[in-house]
GROMACS .gro file of C-alpha atoms in nm:
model
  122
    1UNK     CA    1   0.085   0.839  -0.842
    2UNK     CA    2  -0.231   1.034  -0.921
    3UNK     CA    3  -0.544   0.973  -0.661
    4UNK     CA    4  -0.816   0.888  -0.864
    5UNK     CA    5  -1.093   0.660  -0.643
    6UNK     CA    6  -1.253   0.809  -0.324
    7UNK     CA    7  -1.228   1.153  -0.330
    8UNK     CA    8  -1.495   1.146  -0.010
    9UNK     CA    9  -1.196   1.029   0.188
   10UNK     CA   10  -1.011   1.376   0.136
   11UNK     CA   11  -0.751   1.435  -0.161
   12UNK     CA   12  -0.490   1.552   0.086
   13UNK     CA   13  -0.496   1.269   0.335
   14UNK     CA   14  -0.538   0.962   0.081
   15UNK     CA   15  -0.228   1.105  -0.109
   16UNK     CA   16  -0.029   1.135   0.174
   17UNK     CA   17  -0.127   0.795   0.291
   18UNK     CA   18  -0.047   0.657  -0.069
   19UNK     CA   19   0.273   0.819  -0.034
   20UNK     CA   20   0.332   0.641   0.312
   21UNK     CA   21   0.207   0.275   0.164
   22UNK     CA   22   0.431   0.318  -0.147
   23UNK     CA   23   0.752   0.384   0.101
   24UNK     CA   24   0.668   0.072   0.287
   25UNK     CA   25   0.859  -0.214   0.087
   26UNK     CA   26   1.165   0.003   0.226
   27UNK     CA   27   1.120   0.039   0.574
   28UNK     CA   28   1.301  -0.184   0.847
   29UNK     CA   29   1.092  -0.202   1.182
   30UNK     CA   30   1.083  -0.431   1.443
   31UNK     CA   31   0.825  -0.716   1.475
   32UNK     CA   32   0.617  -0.502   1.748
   33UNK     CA   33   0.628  -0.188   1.517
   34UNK     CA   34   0.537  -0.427   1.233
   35UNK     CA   35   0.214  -0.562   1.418
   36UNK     CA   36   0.114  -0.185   1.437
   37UNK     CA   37   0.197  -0.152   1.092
   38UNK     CA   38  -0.047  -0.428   0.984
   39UNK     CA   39  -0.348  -0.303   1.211
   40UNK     CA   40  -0.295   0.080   1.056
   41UNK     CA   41  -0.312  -0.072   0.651
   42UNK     CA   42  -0.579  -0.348   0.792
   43UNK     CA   43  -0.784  -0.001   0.948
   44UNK     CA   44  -0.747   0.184   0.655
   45UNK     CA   45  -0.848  -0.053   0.395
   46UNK     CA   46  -1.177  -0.131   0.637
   47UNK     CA   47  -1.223   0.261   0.611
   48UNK     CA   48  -1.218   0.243   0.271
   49UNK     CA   49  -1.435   0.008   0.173
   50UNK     CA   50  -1.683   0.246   0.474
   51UNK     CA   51  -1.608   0.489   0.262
   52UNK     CA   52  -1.556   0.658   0.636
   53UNK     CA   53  -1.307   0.976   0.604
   54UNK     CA   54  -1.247   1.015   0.996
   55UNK     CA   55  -1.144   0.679   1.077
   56UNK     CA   56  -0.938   0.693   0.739
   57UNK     CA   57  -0.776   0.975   0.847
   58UNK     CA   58  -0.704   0.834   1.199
   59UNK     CA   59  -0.569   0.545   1.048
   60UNK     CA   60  -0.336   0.741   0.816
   61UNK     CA   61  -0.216   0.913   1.105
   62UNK     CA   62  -0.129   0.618   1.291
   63UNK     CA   63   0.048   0.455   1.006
   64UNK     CA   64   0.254   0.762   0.949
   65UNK     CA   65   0.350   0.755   1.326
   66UNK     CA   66   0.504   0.410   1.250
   67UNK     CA   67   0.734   0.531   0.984
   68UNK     CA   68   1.082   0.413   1.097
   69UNK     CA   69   1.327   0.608   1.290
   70UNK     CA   70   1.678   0.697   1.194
   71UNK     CA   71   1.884   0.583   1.467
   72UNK     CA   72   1.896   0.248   1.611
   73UNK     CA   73   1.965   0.218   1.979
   74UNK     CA   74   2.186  -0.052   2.135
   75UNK     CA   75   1.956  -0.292   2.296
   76UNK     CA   76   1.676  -0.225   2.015
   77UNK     CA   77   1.491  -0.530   1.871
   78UNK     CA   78   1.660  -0.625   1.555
   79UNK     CA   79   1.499  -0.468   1.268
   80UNK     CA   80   1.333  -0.681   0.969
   81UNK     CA   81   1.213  -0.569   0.649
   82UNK     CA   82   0.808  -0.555   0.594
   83UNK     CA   83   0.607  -0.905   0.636
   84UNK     CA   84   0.493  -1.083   0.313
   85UNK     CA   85   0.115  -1.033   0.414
   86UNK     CA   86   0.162  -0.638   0.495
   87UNK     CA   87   0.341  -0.614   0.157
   88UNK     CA   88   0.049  -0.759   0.027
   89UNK     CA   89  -0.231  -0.568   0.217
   90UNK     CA   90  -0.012  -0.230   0.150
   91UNK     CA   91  -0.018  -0.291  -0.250
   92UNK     CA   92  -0.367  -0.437  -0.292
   93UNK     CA   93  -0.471  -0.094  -0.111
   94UNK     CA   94  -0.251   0.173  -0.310
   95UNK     CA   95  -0.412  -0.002  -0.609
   96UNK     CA   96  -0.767   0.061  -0.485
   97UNK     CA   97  -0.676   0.436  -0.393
   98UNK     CA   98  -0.551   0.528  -0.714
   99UNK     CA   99  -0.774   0.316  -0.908
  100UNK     CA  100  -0.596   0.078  -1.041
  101UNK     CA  101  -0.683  -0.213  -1.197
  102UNK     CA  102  -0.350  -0.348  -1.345
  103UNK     CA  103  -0.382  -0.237  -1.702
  104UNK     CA  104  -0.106  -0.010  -1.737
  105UNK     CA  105   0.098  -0.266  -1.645
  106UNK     CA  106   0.007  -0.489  -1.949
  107UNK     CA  107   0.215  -0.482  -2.256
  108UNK     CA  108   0.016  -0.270  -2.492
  109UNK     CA  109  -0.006  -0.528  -2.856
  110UNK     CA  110  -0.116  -0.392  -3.164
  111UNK     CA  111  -0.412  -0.501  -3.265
  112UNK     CA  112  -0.525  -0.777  -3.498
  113UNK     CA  113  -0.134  -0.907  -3.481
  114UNK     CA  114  -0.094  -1.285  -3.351
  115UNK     CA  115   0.184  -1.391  -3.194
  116UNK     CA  116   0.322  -1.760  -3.147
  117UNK     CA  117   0.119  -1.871  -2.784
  118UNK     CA  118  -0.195  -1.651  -2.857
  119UNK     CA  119  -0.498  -1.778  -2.795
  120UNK     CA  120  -0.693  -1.589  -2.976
  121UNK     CA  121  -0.859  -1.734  -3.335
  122UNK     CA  122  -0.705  -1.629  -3.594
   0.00000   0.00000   0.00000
């Protein structure tokens, strides 16, 4: 994914914390580590609509300090995958990073062509 929106945040750090975000939907973390997850994506979008590159980048940090650790110790809190509402938050802000506003997801149609359920007059 290119970063496109909010170059006064700093290329370097919004691409890394893209990179982080986009990992997310994989991770496994318990519901503590979660929590912290959800105030780190909840601090960077707020920095990003401040358009505020220090407390973006503090926030980046502190999300990448969350990223899951390899081993499991006995006695650790079972591990979940992300919440539904972090999921949400994490997505919602990758798309405003890169600048994305969902077209290049739609099925590109040629033009002036109706198909059967098409609203348009024709």
């Amino acid at each position: 994914m290119t970063v496109t929106a909010y170059p006064e945040l700093g290329a370097a750090v919004v691409a890394d914390a893209v990179a982080v975000l986009a990992d997310l939907p994989g991770w496994r973390l318990d519901e503590a580590r979660w929590t912290t997850v959800a105030e780190a994506v909840a601090e960077l979008s707020e920095a990003v609509r401040d358009r505020d590159p220090d407390a973006f980048g503090a926030a980046a940090v502190d999300l990448e300090l969350a990223v899951p650790r390899r081993i499991t110790r006995i006695g650790d809190e079972p591990v979940v995958p992300p919440p539904a509402r972090v999921l949400e938050l994490a997505n919602e802000l990758v798309r405003t990073l890169v600048g994305d506003t969902g077209d290049r997801y739609r099925a590109q149609e040629p033009a002036g062509e109706d198909r059967p359920g098409d609203r348009r007059a024709g």
